[in-house]
Short mmCIF file of C-alpha atoms and ligand atoms in Angstrom, two decimals:
data_model
loop_
_atom_site.label_atom_id
_atom_site.label_comp_id
_atom_site.label_asym_id
_atom_site.label_seq_id
_atom_site.Cartn_x
_atom_site.Cartn_y
_atom_site.Cartn_z
CA UNK A 105 141.46 -183.63 97.05
CA UNK A 106 143.64 -180.82 95.91
CA UNK A 107 145.81 -180.96 98.97
CA UNK A 108 146.50 -183.26 101.89
CA UNK A 109 144.19 -182.51 104.80
CA UNK A 110 146.30 -179.96 106.66
CA UNK A 111 147.16 -180.84 110.21
CA UNK A 112 148.17 -177.34 111.04
CA UNK A 113 146.30 -174.68 109.14
CA UNK A 114 148.24 -171.81 107.71
CA UNK A 115 145.49 -169.28 108.31
CA UNK A 116 142.66 -168.74 110.74
CA UNK A 117 140.24 -169.93 108.08
CA UNK A 118 140.79 -171.83 104.87
CA UNK A 119 138.62 -173.00 102.05
CA UNK A 120 139.13 -176.13 99.99
CA UNK A 121 137.08 -177.73 97.20
CA UNK A 122 136.60 -181.43 96.77
CA UNK A 123 134.32 -184.17 95.50
CA UNK A 124 131.79 -186.16 97.51
CA UNK A 125 134.17 -189.12 97.48
CA UNK A 126 136.86 -186.98 99.05
CA UNK A 127 134.49 -186.20 101.91
CA UNK A 128 134.89 -189.79 103.06
CA UNK A 129 138.37 -188.86 104.24
CA UNK A 130 136.96 -185.97 106.24
CA UNK A 131 134.31 -188.21 107.74
CA UNK A 132 136.90 -190.85 108.69
CA UNK A 133 138.69 -188.10 110.60
CA UNK A 134 135.50 -187.15 112.40
CA UNK A 135 135.21 -183.84 110.46
CA UNK A 136 138.26 -182.66 112.38
CA UNK A 137 139.28 -179.08 111.49
CA UNK A 138 136.05 -178.57 109.53
CA UNK A 139 133.95 -175.57 110.45
CA UNK A 140 131.28 -175.96 107.80
CA UNK A 141 130.43 -177.39 104.44
CA UNK A 142 128.49 -176.37 101.35
CA UNK A 143 127.51 -178.92 98.73
CA UNK A 144 126.66 -177.67 95.25
CA UNK A 145 124.61 -180.08 93.18
CA UNK A 146 121.43 -180.10 91.13
CA UNK A 147 120.59 -183.60 92.37
CA UNK A 148 119.63 -184.28 95.96
CA UNK A 149 122.68 -185.35 97.87
CA UNK A 150 122.67 -187.00 101.25
CA UNK A 151 125.89 -187.24 103.19
CA UNK A 152 126.04 -188.40 106.76
CA UNK A 153 127.81 -185.44 108.30
CA UNK A 154 126.59 -185.86 111.90
CA UNK A 155 125.92 -182.44 113.37
CA UNK A 156 128.28 -180.53 111.06
CA UNK A 157 126.44 -177.56 109.46
CA UNK A 158 125.92 -178.28 105.77
CA UNK A 159 124.40 -175.90 103.22
CA UNK A 160 122.89 -177.59 100.15
CA UNK A 161 122.87 -175.34 97.12
CA UNK A 162 121.06 -176.40 93.95
CA UNK A 163 123.57 -175.28 91.37
CA UNK A 164 125.38 -177.28 88.72
CA UNK A 165 129.17 -177.54 89.02
CA UNK A 166 130.91 -177.11 85.66
CA UNK A 167 134.06 -178.63 84.27
CA UNK A 168 133.93 -181.75 86.39
CA UNK A 169 131.23 -184.24 87.12
CA UNK A 170 129.29 -184.68 90.28
CA UNK A 171 128.73 -182.52 93.30
CA UNK A 172 131.20 -179.84 94.35
CA UNK A 173 131.96 -179.56 98.09
CA UNK A 174 133.23 -176.32 99.63
CA UNK A 175 134.99 -177.14 102.86
CA UNK A 176 135.71 -174.42 105.41
CA UNK A 177 138.49 -175.35 107.77
CA UNK A 178 139.50 -173.78 111.05
CA UNK A 179 141.25 -174.86 114.17
CA UNK A 180 139.08 -176.64 116.79
CA UNK A 181 137.81 -177.05 119.43
CA UNK A 182 134.35 -176.38 118.11
CA UNK A 183 130.96 -175.63 119.50
CA UNK A 184 128.23 -177.01 117.25
CA UNK A 185 124.49 -176.48 117.45
CA UNK A 186 121.26 -175.17 116.01
CA UNK A 187 119.31 -172.06 116.85
CA UNK A 188 115.92 -171.70 115.18
CA UNK A 189 116.61 -172.66 111.57
CA UNK A 190 120.32 -171.76 111.74
CA UNK A 191 122.80 -174.63 111.97
CA UNK A 192 126.19 -173.47 113.13
CA UNK A 193 129.69 -174.49 114.22
CA UNK A 194 132.01 -172.08 115.98
CA UNK A 195 135.76 -172.17 116.53
CA UNK A 196 137.57 -169.75 118.88
CA UNK A 197 137.55 -167.10 116.16
CA UNK A 198 134.86 -167.69 113.57
CA UNK A 199 131.42 -169.21 113.24
CA UNK A 200 130.04 -170.80 110.08
CA UNK A 201 126.27 -170.97 109.82
CA UNK A 202 123.62 -171.86 107.30
CA UNK A 203 119.91 -171.51 106.93
CA UNK A 204 117.51 -172.94 104.36
CA UNK A 205 113.95 -171.58 104.09
CA UNK A 206 111.21 -172.47 101.64
CA UNK A 207 108.76 -169.85 100.40
CA UNK A 208 105.21 -170.43 101.58
CA UNK A 209 103.08 -171.67 98.74
CA UNK A 210 101.02 -169.08 96.94
CA UNK A 211 98.80 -171.72 95.32
CA UNK A 212 95.13 -171.18 95.86
CA UNK A 213 95.39 -167.45 96.53
CA UNK A 214 97.91 -164.65 96.72
CA UNK A 215 99.93 -164.19 99.82
CA UNK A 216 99.53 -160.74 101.43
CA UNK A 217 103.28 -160.03 101.27
CA UNK A 218 105.91 -161.05 98.71
CA UNK A 219 107.01 -164.42 99.96
CA UNK A 220 110.71 -163.96 99.14
CA UNK A 221 110.86 -160.78 101.27
CA UNK A 222 109.25 -162.62 104.17
CA UNK A 223 111.74 -165.50 104.24
CA UNK A 224 114.70 -163.17 103.54
CA UNK A 225 113.82 -161.10 106.58
CA UNK A 226 113.32 -164.25 108.60
CA UNK A 227 116.71 -165.67 107.53
CA UNK A 228 118.58 -162.44 108.39
CA UNK A 229 116.74 -162.00 111.69
CA UNK A 230 117.56 -165.58 112.73
CA UNK A 231 121.18 -165.30 111.70
CA UNK A 232 121.74 -161.99 113.47
CA UNK A 233 120.16 -163.40 116.66
CA UNK A 234 122.37 -166.45 116.37
CA UNK A 235 125.70 -164.64 115.89
CA UNK A 236 124.86 -162.20 118.66
CA UNK A 237 123.91 -165.02 121.04
CA UNK A 238 127.14 -166.89 120.23
CA UNK A 239 129.34 -163.80 120.70
CA UNK A 240 130.42 -163.50 117.05
CA UNK A 241 128.64 -160.21 116.23
CA UNK A 242 130.71 -159.30 113.14
CA UNK A 243 129.25 -160.75 109.99
CA UNK A 244 132.20 -160.95 107.58
CA UNK A 245 130.88 -162.92 104.62
CA UNK A 246 127.45 -163.99 103.43
CA UNK A 247 126.39 -166.09 100.45
CA UNK A 248 122.79 -165.69 99.26
CA UNK A 249 121.13 -168.18 96.86
CA UNK A 250 117.66 -167.11 95.72
CA UNK A 251 115.36 -169.13 93.50
CA UNK A 252 114.68 -167.37 90.18
CA UNK A 253 116.58 -164.21 91.04
CA UNK A 254 115.81 -162.42 87.75
CA UNK A 255 112.09 -163.24 87.66
CA UNK A 256 109.50 -160.64 88.27
CA UNK A 257 106.80 -161.27 90.85
CA UNK A 258 104.15 -158.81 92.03
CA UNK A 259 105.63 -156.24 89.65
CA UNK A 260 109.13 -156.31 91.12
CA UNK A 261 112.22 -158.36 90.22
CA UNK A 262 112.92 -160.89 92.95
CA UNK A 263 116.49 -159.64 93.45
CA UNK A 264 114.98 -156.24 94.27
CA UNK A 265 112.52 -157.82 96.70
CA UNK A 266 115.47 -159.53 98.33
CA UNK A 267 117.38 -156.22 98.52
CA UNK A 268 114.52 -154.48 100.27
CA UNK A 269 114.23 -157.21 102.90
CA UNK A 270 118.02 -157.38 103.34
CA UNK A 271 118.23 -153.63 103.85
CA UNK A 272 115.39 -153.64 106.38
CA UNK A 273 117.14 -156.42 108.30
CA UNK A 274 120.50 -154.65 108.34
CA UNK A 275 118.91 -151.45 109.57
CA UNK A 276 117.05 -153.33 112.29
CA UNK A 277 120.17 -155.03 113.61
CA UNK A 278 122.96 -152.58 112.89
CA UNK A 279 123.21 -148.90 113.71
CA UNK A 280 125.57 -147.40 111.13
CA UNK A 281 125.33 -149.63 108.11
CA UNK A 282 127.40 -148.04 105.31
CA UNK A 283 130.93 -149.36 105.51
CA UNK A 284 129.84 -151.90 108.10
CA UNK A 285 128.34 -154.60 105.91
CA UNK A 286 129.78 -158.03 105.05
CA UNK A 287 131.34 -159.19 101.83
CA UNK A 288 128.57 -160.97 99.94
CA UNK A 289 127.19 -162.48 96.77
CA UNK A 290 123.66 -163.05 95.56
CA UNK A 291 123.04 -165.72 92.94
CA UNK A 292 120.04 -167.34 91.39
CA UNK A 293 119.10 -170.96 91.75
CA UNK A 294 116.44 -172.77 89.67
CA UNK A 295 112.71 -172.63 90.25
CA UNK A 296 111.32 -174.73 93.12
CA UNK A 297 114.48 -174.48 95.19
CA UNK A 298 114.69 -172.78 98.56
CA UNK A 299 116.47 -169.69 99.86
CA UNK A 300 119.87 -170.91 101.05
CA UNK A 301 122.03 -168.50 102.99
CA UNK A 302 125.35 -169.35 104.58
CA UNK A 303 127.75 -167.09 106.38
CA UNK A 304 130.92 -166.52 108.36
CA UNK A 305 130.99 -164.24 111.38
CA UNK A 306 133.86 -163.25 113.64
CA UNK A 307 134.57 -162.00 117.13
CA UNK A 308 136.62 -159.08 115.83
CA UNK A 309 135.47 -156.53 113.32
CA UNK A 310 136.88 -156.98 109.85
CA UNK A 311 138.28 -154.24 107.64
CA UNK A 312 135.90 -153.37 104.80
CA UNK A 313 137.62 -152.66 101.46
CA UNK A 314 135.86 -150.87 98.58
CA UNK A 315 136.91 -151.06 94.92
CA UNK A 316 138.25 -147.77 93.54
CA UNK A 317 136.78 -148.67 90.15
CA UNK A 318 133.29 -149.21 91.51
CA UNK A 319 130.68 -147.23 93.41
CA UNK A 320 129.87 -148.75 96.78
CA UNK A 321 126.79 -150.97 96.58
CA UNK A 322 124.83 -148.95 99.14
CA UNK A 323 125.37 -145.86 96.94
CA UNK A 324 124.01 -147.39 93.73
CA UNK A 325 121.51 -145.04 92.09
CA UNK A 326 117.79 -145.85 92.25
CA UNK A 327 117.71 -147.28 88.72
CA UNK A 328 118.95 -150.55 90.26
CA UNK A 329 116.13 -150.58 92.76
CA UNK A 330 114.64 -148.38 95.47
CA UNK A 331 116.62 -150.37 98.01
CA UNK A 332 120.29 -150.77 97.15
CA UNK A 333 122.21 -153.97 97.79
CA UNK A 334 124.38 -153.78 100.90
CA UNK A 335 127.76 -155.42 100.76
CA UNK A 336 131.42 -154.52 101.00
CA UNK A 337 133.64 -155.35 98.01
CA UNK A 338 135.91 -157.30 100.35
CA UNK A 339 136.46 -157.93 104.02
CA UNK A 340 139.85 -158.48 105.55
CA UNK A 341 138.92 -160.61 108.55
CA UNK A 342 141.35 -160.94 111.41
CA UNK A 343 141.80 -163.19 114.36
CA UNK A 344 144.72 -162.55 116.71
CA UNK A 345 147.54 -161.77 114.29
CA UNK A 346 146.28 -163.72 111.31
CA UNK A 347 144.20 -162.46 108.40
CA UNK A 348 142.02 -163.87 105.66
CA UNK A 349 140.68 -161.95 102.66
CA UNK A 350 137.10 -162.57 101.64
CA UNK A 351 136.27 -161.06 98.26
CA UNK A 352 132.62 -160.47 97.29
CA UNK A 353 131.11 -161.57 94.05
CA UNK A 354 132.79 -159.32 91.48
CA UNK A 355 131.40 -158.66 88.02
CA UNK A 356 131.80 -156.49 84.95
CA UNK A 357 130.64 -153.32 86.64
CA UNK A 358 132.51 -150.01 86.44
CA UNK A 359 131.13 -147.19 88.54
CA UNK A 360 127.60 -148.49 88.91
CA UNK A 361 127.14 -149.58 85.32
CA UNK A 362 127.32 -152.95 83.69
CA UNK A 363 129.95 -152.73 80.96
CA UNK A 364 130.14 -155.14 78.01
CA UNK A 365 126.51 -156.19 78.43
CA UNK A 366 126.06 -159.74 77.13
CA UNK A 367 129.69 -160.04 75.93
CA UNK A 368 131.12 -162.81 78.01
CA UNK A 369 134.82 -162.61 77.08
CA UNK A 370 134.98 -158.85 77.73
CA UNK A 371 133.05 -159.30 80.96
CA UNK A 372 135.54 -161.89 82.19
CA UNK A 373 138.43 -159.53 81.35
CA UNK A 374 136.75 -156.55 83.10
CA UNK A 375 136.00 -158.70 86.12
CA UNK A 376 139.69 -159.65 86.32
CA UNK A 377 140.59 -155.94 86.15
CA UNK A 378 138.19 -155.27 89.02
CA UNK A 379 139.76 -158.07 91.06
CA UNK A 380 143.27 -156.70 90.41
CA UNK A 381 142.19 -153.20 91.43
CA UNK A 382 140.58 -154.54 94.58
CA UNK A 383 143.63 -156.56 95.62
CA UNK A 384 145.83 -153.51 94.96
CA UNK A 385 143.54 -151.50 97.21
CA UNK A 386 143.84 -154.07 99.99
CA UNK A 387 147.62 -153.90 99.73
CA UNK A 388 147.64 -150.09 99.58
CA UNK A 389 145.53 -149.96 102.75
CA UNK A 390 147.78 -152.37 104.55
CA UNK A 391 150.92 -150.50 103.48
CA UNK A 392 152.62 -153.62 102.09
CA UNK A 393 152.02 -156.19 99.41
CA UNK A 394 150.19 -158.80 101.41
CA UNK A 395 147.83 -160.39 98.92
CA UNK A 396 148.32 -161.43 95.31
CA UNK A 397 145.66 -162.28 92.74
CA UNK A 398 147.69 -165.41 91.93
CA UNK A 399 147.31 -166.67 95.45
CA UNK A 400 143.51 -166.48 95.71
CA UNK A 401 141.11 -169.37 95.51
CA UNK A 402 138.44 -168.32 93.01
CA UNK A 403 134.86 -169.46 92.61
CA UNK A 404 133.28 -168.48 89.32
CA UNK A 405 129.57 -168.32 88.41
CA UNK A 406 128.63 -168.40 84.72
CA UNK A 407 125.10 -167.81 83.55
CA UNK A 408 125.39 -170.04 80.45
CA UNK A 409 127.23 -173.29 80.82
CA UNK A 410 128.54 -173.05 77.24
CA UNK A 411 130.58 -169.99 78.29
CA UNK A 412 132.57 -172.04 80.75
CA UNK A 413 135.64 -172.65 78.51
CA UNK A 414 136.08 -169.07 77.33
CA UNK A 415 135.70 -167.69 80.87
CA UNK A 416 138.08 -170.26 82.33
CA UNK A 417 140.71 -169.46 79.70
CA UNK A 418 140.44 -165.71 80.13
CA UNK A 419 140.67 -165.85 83.93
CA UNK A 420 143.66 -168.18 83.66
CA UNK A 421 145.37 -165.72 81.34
CA UNK A 422 144.60 -162.56 83.36
CA UNK A 423 144.81 -163.79 87.00
CA UNK A 424 147.21 -166.74 86.68
CA UNK A 425 145.81 -168.47 89.74
CA UNK A 426 148.05 -171.09 91.31
CA UNK A 427 145.02 -173.11 92.41
CA UNK A 428 142.38 -173.90 89.79
CA UNK A 429 139.17 -171.89 90.14
CA UNK A 430 135.92 -173.80 90.62
CA UNK A 431 132.93 -173.13 88.35
CA UNK A 432 129.17 -173.20 88.86
CA UNK A 433 126.27 -172.46 86.56
CA UNK A 434 124.09 -169.78 88.17
CA UNK A 435 121.93 -166.81 87.38
CA UNK A 436 123.61 -163.51 88.24
CA UNK A 437 121.70 -160.70 89.88
CA UNK A 438 121.68 -158.34 86.89
CA UNK A 439 120.26 -160.01 83.82
CA UNK A 440 122.96 -158.45 81.57
CA UNK A 441 125.77 -160.02 83.63
CA UNK A 442 127.14 -163.34 82.40
CA UNK A 443 129.92 -164.00 84.85
CA UNK A 444 130.76 -163.26 88.48
CA UNK A 445 133.88 -164.20 90.44
CA UNK A 446 134.46 -164.37 94.18
CA UNK A 447 137.63 -165.29 96.07
CA UNK A 448 139.26 -166.21 99.34
CA UNK A 449 142.91 -165.72 100.19
CA UNK A 450 145.58 -165.84 102.82
CA UNK A 451 148.52 -163.41 102.87
CA UNK A 452 151.39 -164.58 100.65
C1 LIG B 242 127.54 -156.00 91.82
O1 LIG B 242 128.72 -155.69 91.91
C2 LIG B 242 127.30 -157.35 91.19
O2 LIG B 242 123.62 -158.30 96.22
O3 LIG B 242 124.95 -159.22 97.70
C3 LIG B 242 127.95 -158.76 93.79
C4 LIG B 242 128.17 -159.08 95.14
C5 LIG B 242 126.68 -158.50 93.37
C6 LIG B 242 127.10 -159.09 96.06
C7 LIG B 242 124.72 -158.79 96.55
C8 LIG B 242 125.62 -158.49 94.27
C9 LIG B 242 125.83 -158.80 95.60
O4 LIG B 242 126.58 -155.30 92.12
C10 LIG B 242 126.38 -158.22 91.93
#
């Protein structure tokens, strides 16, 4: 593990990456201080985690062998359970939840509705009901993993089908949506996988931060789809006096346009510029320098595994992270994007 298991957390919420072997230590401690877990692996992985919520994402970790575990830590005591298809664990301040839904088979005849839209709406409906029931109504971060995100089905790219269903769900559950949406990411997983969504929600409303270099997702022009994506560039989540910064998937987009289409080194550099601008905006809004790009924990998605080295080097050079980023191979929601970077950070 990168760090000793902390006995007293520094923030209200922390993320840590480790191997499956390292999880044995967490198990031996009865999953103490662990709010939720995501395991990234192409192979099926079974870990006895008791009733801890675990999201299984079929994506290949890069740069190391074996499964990658994303461990979310918070201070107990916890309340753990399941509501519909949502598995959850809540601390005093945050809830982690996950949901995994498989598209109904279309074999032997076409389904009346696009199947991805159906299960997306079901996932969002179930998760909104869950967080409202538990008393954590503020969705602060959501990770969406869609099979074959860039494929077309029924004449529409599946990412666009997902966007339509997501927007319908937000409108059904939230009154004023613009500026009131979580930080997010939407990545593609291979064929024959399921829709895997996991999320963090809080008792208190977070502060949404937009990137001055980018148009807000809900204002994207119609060329990216009749229904725009809906996410904030970052959320500053608070509990009591503590804060944690949750940065959305960030890519080589300036304004609303992809820049450096299909040029991976330039995309990595532009993405780093976007991250720097976003962190500067967070600090400008807070009136002091609270966050630093060096102090963030990054998670990087690369479309082509052979781009891993060049992206890793460029991010190291531009962001100088004190903790090594983790890398996954994944499809990115626009087919001309080759890299996307998300982050989590505590104040320095
Ligand atoms: C972008 O900036 C690149 O659909 O939830 C980043 C973060 C992206 C979240 C989403 C998409 C999403 O538009 C892609």
